[in-house]
mmCIF file of C-alpha atoms and ligand atoms in Angstrom:
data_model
loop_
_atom_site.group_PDB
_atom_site.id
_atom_site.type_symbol
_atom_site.label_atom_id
_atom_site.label_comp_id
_atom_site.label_asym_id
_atom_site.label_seq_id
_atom_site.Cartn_x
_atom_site.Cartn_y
_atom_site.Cartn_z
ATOM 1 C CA UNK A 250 14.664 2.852 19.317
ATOM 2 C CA UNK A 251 13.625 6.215 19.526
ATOM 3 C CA UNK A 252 10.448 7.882 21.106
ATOM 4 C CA UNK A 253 9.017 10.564 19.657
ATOM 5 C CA UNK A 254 6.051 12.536 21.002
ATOM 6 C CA UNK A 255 6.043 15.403 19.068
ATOM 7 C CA UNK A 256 4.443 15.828 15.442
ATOM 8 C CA UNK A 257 7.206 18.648 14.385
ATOM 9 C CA UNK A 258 9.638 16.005 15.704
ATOM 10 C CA UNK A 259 8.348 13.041 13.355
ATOM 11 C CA UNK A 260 8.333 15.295 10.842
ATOM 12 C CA UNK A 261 12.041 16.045 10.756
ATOM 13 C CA UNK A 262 13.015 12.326 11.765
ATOM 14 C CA UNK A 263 10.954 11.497 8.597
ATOM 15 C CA UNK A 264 12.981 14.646 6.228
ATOM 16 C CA UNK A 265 15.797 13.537 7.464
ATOM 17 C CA UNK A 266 15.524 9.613 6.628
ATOM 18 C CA UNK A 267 14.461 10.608 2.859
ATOM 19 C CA UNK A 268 17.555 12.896 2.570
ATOM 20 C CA UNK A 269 19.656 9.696 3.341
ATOM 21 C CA UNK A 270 17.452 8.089 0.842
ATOM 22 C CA UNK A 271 15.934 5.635 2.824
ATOM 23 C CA UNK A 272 12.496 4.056 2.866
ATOM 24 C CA UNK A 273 9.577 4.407 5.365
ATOM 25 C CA UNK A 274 7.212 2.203 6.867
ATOM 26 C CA UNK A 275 4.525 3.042 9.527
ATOM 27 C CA UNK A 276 2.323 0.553 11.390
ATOM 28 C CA UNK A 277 -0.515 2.894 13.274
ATOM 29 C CA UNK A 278 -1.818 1.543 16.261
ATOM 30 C CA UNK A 279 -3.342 1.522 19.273
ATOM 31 C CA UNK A 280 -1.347 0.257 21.561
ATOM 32 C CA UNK A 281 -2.097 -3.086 24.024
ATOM 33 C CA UNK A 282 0.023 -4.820 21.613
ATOM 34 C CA UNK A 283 -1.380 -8.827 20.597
ATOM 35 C CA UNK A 284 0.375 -11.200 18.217
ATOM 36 C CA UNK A 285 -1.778 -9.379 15.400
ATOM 37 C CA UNK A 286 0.275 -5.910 16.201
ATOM 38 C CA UNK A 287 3.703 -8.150 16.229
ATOM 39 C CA UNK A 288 2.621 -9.377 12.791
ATOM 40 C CA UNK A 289 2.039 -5.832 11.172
ATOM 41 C CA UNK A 290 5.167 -4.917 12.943
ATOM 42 C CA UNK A 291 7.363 -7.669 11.509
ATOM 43 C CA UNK A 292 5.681 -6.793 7.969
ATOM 44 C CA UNK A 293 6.859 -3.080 8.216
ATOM 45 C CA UNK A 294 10.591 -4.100 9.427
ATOM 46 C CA UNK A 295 10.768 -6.374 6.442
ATOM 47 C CA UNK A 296 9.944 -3.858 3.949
ATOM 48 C CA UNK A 297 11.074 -0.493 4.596
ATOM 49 C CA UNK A 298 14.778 0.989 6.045
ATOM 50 C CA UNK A 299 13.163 2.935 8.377
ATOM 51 C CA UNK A 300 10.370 1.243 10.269
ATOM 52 C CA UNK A 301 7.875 3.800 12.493
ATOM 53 C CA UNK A 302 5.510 2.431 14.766
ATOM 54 C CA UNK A 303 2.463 5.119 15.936
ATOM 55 C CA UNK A 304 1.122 4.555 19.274
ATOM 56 C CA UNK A 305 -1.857 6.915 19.735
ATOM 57 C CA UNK A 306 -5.506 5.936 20.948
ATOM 58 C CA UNK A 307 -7.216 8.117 18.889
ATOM 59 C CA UNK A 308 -10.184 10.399 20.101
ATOM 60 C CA UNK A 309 -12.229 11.413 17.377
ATOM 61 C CA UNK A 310 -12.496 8.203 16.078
ATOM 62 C CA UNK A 311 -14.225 6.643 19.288
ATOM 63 C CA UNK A 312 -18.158 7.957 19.918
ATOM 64 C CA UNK A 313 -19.206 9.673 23.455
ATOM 65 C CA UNK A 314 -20.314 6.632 24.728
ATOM 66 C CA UNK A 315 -17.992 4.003 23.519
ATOM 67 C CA UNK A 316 -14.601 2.997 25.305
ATOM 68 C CA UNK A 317 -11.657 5.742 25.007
ATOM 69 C CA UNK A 318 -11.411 5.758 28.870
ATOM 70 C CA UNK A 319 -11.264 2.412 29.321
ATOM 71 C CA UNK A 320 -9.705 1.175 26.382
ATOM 72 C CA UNK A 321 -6.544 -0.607 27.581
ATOM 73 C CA UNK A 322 -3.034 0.680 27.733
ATOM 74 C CA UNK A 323 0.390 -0.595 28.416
ATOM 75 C CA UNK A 324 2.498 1.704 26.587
ATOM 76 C CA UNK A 325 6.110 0.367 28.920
ATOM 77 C CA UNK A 326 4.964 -3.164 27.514
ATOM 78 C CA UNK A 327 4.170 -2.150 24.001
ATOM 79 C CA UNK A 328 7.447 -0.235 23.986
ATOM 80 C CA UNK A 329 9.776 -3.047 24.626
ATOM 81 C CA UNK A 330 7.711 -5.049 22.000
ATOM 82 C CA UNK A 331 8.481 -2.845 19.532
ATOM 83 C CA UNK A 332 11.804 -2.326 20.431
ATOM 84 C CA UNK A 333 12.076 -6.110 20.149
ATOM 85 C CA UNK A 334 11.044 -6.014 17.043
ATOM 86 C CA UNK A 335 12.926 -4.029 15.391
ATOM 87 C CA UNK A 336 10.923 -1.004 15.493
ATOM 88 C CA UNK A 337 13.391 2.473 14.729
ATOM 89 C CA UNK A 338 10.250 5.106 16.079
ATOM 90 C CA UNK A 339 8.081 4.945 18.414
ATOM 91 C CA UNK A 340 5.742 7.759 17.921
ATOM 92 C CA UNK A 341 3.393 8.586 20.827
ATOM 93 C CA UNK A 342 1.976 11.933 20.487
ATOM 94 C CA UNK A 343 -0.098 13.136 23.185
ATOM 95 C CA UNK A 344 -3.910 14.147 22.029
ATOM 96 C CA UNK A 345 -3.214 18.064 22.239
ATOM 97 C CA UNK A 346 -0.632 17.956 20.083
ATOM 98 C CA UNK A 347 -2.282 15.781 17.301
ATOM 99 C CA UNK A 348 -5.487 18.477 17.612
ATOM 100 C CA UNK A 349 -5.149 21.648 19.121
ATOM 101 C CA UNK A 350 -7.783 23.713 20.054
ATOM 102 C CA UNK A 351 -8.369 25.429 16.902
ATOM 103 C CA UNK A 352 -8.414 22.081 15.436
ATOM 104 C CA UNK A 353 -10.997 22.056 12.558
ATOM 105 C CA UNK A 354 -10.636 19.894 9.492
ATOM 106 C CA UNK A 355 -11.729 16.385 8.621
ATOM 107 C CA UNK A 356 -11.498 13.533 6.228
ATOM 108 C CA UNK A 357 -14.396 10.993 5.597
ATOM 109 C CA UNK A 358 -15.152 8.611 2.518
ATOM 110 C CA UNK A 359 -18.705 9.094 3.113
ATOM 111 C CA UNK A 360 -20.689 6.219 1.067
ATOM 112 C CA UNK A 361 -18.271 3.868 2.614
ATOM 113 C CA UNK A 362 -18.635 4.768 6.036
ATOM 114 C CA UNK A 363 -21.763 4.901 6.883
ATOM 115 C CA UNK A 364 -22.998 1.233 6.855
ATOM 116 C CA UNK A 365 -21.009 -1.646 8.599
ATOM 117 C CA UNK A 366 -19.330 -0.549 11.443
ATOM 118 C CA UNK A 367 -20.128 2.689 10.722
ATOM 119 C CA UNK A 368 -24.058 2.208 11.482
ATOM 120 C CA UNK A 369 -23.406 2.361 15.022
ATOM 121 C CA UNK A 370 -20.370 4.192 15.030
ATOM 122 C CA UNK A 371 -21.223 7.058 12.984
ATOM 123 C CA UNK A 372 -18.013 8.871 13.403
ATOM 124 C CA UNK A 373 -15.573 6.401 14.004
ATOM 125 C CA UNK A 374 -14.134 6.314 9.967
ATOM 126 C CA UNK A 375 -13.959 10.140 9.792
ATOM 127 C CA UNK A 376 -11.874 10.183 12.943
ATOM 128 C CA UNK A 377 -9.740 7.173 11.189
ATOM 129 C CA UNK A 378 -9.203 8.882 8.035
ATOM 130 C CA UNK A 379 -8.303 12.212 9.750
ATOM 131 C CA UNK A 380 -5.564 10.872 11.798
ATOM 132 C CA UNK A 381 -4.087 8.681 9.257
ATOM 133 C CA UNK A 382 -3.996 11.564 7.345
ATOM 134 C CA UNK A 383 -1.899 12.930 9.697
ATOM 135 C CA UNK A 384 0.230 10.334 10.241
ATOM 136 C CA UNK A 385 0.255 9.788 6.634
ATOM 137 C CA UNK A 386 1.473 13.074 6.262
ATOM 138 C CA UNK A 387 4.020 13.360 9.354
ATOM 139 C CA UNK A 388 5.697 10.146 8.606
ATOM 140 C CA UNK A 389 6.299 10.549 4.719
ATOM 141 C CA UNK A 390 5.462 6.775 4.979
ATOM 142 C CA UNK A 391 5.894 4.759 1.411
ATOM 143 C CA UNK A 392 3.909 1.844 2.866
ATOM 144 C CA UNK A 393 1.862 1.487 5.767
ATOM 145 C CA UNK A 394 0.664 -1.428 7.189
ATOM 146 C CA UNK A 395 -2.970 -2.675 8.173
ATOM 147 C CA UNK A 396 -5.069 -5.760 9.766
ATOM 148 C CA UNK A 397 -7.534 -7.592 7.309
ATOM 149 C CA UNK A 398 -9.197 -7.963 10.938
ATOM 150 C CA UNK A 399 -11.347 -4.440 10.236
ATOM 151 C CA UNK A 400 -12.509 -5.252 6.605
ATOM 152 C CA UNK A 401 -13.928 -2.288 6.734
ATOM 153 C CA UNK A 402 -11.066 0.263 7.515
ATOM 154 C CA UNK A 403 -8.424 -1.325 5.104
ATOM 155 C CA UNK A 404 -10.805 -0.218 2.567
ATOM 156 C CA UNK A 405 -11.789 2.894 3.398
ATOM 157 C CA UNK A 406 -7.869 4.143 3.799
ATOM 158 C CA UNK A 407 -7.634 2.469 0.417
ATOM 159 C CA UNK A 408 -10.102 5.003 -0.954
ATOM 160 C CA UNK A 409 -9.062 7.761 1.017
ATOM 161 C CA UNK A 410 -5.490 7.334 -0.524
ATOM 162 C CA UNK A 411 -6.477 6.637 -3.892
ATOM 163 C CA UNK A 412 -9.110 9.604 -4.450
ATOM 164 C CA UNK A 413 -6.520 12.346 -2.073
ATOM 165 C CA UNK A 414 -3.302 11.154 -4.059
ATOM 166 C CA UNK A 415 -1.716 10.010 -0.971
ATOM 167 C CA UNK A 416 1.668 8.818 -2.048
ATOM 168 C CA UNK A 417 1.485 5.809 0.156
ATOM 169 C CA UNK A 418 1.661 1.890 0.020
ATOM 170 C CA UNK A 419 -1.299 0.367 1.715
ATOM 171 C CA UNK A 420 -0.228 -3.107 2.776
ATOM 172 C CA UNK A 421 -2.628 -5.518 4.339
ATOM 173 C CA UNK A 422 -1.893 -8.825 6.649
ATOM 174 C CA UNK A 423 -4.167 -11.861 7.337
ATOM 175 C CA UNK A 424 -6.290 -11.864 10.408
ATOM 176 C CA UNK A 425 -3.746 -13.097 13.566
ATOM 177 C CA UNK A 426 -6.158 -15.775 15.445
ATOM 178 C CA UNK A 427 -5.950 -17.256 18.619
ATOM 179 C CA UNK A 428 -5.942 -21.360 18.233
ATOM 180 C CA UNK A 429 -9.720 -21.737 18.759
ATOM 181 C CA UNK A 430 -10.441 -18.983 15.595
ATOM 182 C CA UNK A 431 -11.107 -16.309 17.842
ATOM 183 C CA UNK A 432 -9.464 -13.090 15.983
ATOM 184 C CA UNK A 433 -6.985 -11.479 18.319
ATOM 185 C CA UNK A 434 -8.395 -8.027 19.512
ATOM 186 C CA UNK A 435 -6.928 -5.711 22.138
ATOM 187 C CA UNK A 436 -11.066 -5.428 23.254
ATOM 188 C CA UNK A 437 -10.677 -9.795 24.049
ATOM 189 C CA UNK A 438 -9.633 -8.436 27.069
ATOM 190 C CA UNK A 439 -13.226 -7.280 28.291
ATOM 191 C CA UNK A 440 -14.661 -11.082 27.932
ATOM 192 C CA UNK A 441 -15.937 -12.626 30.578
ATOM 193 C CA UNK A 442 -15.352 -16.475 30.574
ATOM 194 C CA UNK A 443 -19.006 -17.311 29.533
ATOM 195 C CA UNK A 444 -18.507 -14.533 26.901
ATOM 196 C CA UNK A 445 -15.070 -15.730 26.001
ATOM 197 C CA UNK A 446 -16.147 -19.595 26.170
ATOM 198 C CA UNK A 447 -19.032 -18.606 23.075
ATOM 199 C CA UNK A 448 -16.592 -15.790 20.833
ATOM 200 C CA UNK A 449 -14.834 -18.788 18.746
ATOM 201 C CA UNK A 450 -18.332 -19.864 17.352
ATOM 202 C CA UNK A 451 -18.289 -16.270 15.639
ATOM 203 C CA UNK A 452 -15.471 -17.515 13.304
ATOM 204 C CA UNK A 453 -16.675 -21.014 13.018
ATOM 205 C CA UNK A 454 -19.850 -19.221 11.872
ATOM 206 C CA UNK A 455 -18.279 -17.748 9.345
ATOM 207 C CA UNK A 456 -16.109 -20.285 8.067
ATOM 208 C CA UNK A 457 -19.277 -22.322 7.659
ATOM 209 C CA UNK A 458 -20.510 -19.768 5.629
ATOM 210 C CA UNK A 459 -17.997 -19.856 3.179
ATOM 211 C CA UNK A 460 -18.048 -23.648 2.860
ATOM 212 C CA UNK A 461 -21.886 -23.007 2.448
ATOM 213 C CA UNK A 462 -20.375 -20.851 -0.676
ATOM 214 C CA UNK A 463 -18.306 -23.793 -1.832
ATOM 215 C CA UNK A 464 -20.685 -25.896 -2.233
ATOM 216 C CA UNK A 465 -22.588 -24.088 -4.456
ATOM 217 C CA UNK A 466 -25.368 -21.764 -2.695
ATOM 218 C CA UNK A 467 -24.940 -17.760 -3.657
ATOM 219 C CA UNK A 468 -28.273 -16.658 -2.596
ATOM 220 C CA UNK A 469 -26.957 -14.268 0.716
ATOM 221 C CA UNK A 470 -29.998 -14.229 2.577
ATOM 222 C CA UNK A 471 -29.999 -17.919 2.321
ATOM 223 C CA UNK A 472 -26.507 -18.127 3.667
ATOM 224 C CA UNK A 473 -27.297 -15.470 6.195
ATOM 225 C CA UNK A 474 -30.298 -16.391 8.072
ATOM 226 C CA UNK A 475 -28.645 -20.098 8.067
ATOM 227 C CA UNK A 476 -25.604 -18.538 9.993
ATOM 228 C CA UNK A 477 -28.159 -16.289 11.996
ATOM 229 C CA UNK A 478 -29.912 -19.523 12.992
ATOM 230 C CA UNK A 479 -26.779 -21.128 14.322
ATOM 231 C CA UNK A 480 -25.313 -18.426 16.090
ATOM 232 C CA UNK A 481 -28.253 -17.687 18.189
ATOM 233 C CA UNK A 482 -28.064 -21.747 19.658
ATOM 234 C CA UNK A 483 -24.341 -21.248 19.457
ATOM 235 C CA UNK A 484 -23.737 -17.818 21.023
ATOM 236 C CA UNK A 485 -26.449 -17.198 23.443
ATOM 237 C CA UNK A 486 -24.843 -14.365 24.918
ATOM 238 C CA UNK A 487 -24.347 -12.255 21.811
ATOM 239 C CA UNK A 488 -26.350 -9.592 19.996
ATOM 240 C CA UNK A 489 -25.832 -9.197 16.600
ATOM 241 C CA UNK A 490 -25.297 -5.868 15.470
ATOM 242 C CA UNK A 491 -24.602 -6.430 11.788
ATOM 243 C CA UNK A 492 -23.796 -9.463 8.932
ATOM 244 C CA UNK A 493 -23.383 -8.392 5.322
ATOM 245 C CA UNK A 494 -21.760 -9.825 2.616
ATOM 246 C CA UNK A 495 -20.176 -6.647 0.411
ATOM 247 C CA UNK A 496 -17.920 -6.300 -2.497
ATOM 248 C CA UNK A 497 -14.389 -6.323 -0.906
ATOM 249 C CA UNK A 498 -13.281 -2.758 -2.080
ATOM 250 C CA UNK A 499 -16.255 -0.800 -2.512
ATOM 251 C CA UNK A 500 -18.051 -2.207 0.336
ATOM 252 C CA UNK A 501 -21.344 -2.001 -1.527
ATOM 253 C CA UNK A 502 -23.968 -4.903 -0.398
ATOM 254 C CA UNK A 503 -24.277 -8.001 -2.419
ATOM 255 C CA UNK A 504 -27.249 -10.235 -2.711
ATOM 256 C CA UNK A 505 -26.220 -12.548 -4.830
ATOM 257 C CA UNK A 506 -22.958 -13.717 -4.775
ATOM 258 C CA UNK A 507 -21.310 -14.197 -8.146
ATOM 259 C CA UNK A 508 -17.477 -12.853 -7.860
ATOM 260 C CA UNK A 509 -15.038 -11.942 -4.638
ATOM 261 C CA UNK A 510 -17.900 -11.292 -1.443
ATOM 262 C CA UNK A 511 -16.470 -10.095 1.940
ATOM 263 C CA UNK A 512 -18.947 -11.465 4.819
ATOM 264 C CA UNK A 513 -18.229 -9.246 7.635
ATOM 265 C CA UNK A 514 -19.772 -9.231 11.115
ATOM 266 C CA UNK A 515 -20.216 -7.275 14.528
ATOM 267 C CA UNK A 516 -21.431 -9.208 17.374
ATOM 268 C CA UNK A 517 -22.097 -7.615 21.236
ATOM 269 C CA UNK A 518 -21.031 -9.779 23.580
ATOM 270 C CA UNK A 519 -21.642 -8.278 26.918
ATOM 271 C CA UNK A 520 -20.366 -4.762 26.555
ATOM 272 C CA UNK A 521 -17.527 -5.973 24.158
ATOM 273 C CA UNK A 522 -17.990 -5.809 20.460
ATOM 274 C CA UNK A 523 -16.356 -8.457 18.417
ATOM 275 C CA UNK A 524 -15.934 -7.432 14.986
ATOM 276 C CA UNK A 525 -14.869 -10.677 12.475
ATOM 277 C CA UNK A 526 -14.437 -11.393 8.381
ATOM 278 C CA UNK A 527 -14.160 -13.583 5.921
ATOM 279 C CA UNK A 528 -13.434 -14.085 2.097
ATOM 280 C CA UNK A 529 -16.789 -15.890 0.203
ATOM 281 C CA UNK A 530 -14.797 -16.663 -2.632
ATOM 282 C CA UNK A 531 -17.406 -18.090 -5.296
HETATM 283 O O1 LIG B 820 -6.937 0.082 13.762
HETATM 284 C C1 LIG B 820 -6.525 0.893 14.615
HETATM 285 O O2 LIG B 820 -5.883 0.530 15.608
HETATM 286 C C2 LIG B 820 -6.856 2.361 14.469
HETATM 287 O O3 LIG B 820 -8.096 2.531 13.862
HETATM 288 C C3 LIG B 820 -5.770 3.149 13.694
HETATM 289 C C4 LIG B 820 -5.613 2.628 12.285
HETATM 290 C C5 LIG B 820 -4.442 3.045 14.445
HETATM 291 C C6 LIG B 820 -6.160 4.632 13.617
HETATM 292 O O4 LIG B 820 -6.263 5.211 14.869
#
């Protein structure tokens, strides 16, 4: 595997790979790799010659007083996973070198980032769509690969691609879940027992939701403050910060549900917030 840290660097590795003719797959990440990450991994090694792996924990996408110095890093760890795995690059650019002091553009889908996630993290989807733009651009990826974990996000880089004539792949993989529901997240780390003991009943929540939808009901607010009801016996400790049920791509907000509904959640849970999804499939 190799390890590239410098954008010029990827760049060439990625001229160089086309010249030969191959094909390109990036998964961008984090880091503090979970059996989601190994699953987005595998996906890229399956479908491209060259498989890239980005390792960056992205500033401008996290908000002055959310977690970027804390958020949790293991990069020897993550770098014999992906080595394990198959990966060919491991890029891990340093935050200088992805935006230099004169650094001064960015790209935002507006009317799809502003409510959701984006409510509380006003400019955590222009920060997403700027570096995958980058990346996008660096790697001369034909596919890269995302989590159906953050609803939210898949679409937006959906958008982003589509209206910007990115010539790009988005893939997307199921939700990786640990065996009591509870959707694998790097942040899972930050529970405390109590906190960890209640975070299944998010899922369960929503899984009774969409059996809610089975059998029949479409009103949302029914199916909402039903869920609402339950969550506050079942998760004591959590605040809720949002539930909506949207249109999967254009993440507009549906009240009655009459074709494919995303319900998608964000729940506090001490200083840890859980975000969580699922298909209403009437
Ligand atoms: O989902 C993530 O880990 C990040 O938002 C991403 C896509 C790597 C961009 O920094």
């Amino acid at each position: 595997m190799n390890v590239i840290t410098t954008p010029a660097d990827l760049r060439l590795c990625a001229q160089e790979a086309h010249a030969k003719g191959q094909t390109i797959a990036l998964v961008p990440t984090m880091g503090y790799f979970h059996a989601g990450h190994e699953d987005l991994i595998r996906h890229g090694r399956s479908i491209a010659d060259l498989l890239i792996v980005s390792l960056f924990v992205n500033p401008t996408q996290f908000g002055p007083a959310e977690d970027l110095d804390r958020y949790p890093r293991d990069h020897e760890r993550d770098s014999q996973i992906a080595k394990n795995l198959g990966c060919d690059v491991l890029f891990m650019p340093d935050p200088p070198d992805m935006y230099p002091k004169d650094f001064a553009t960015w790209v935002e889908v507006p009317s799809m980032s502003k409510l959701l996630c984006g409510a509380a993290r006003p400019i955590h989807f222009r920060g997403v769509c700027t570096v995958l733009t980058k990346l996008f651009n660096l790697s001369a990826a034909d596919f890269a690969v995302f989590g159906e974990k953050d609803w939210q996000q898949q679409a937006i880089v959906k958008r982003m691609v589509k209206d910007l004539n990115i010539p790009i792949n988005i893939q997307t993989r199921p939700t990786v879940r640990e065996s009591d529901g509870l959707a694998l997240s790097s942040r899972n780390v930050y529970l405390s027992k109590e906190e960890r003991l209640q975070a299944p009943n998010i899922y369960a929540g929503l899984k009774w939701a969409q059996n809610l939808v089975s059998q029949g009901e479409r009103n949302v607010e029914i199916i909402r403050s039903g869920l609402l009801n339950r969550w506050a016996s079942q998760i004591p400790l959590g605040r809720l910060d949002y539930l909506t049920v949207v249109d999967p791509a254009s993440l507009t907000p549906i009240s009655t549900i009459e074709g494919p509904a995303v319900m998608a959640c964000a729940i506090r849970l001490g200083t840890t917030r859980l975000i969580d999804n699922i298909m209403l499939n009437a």
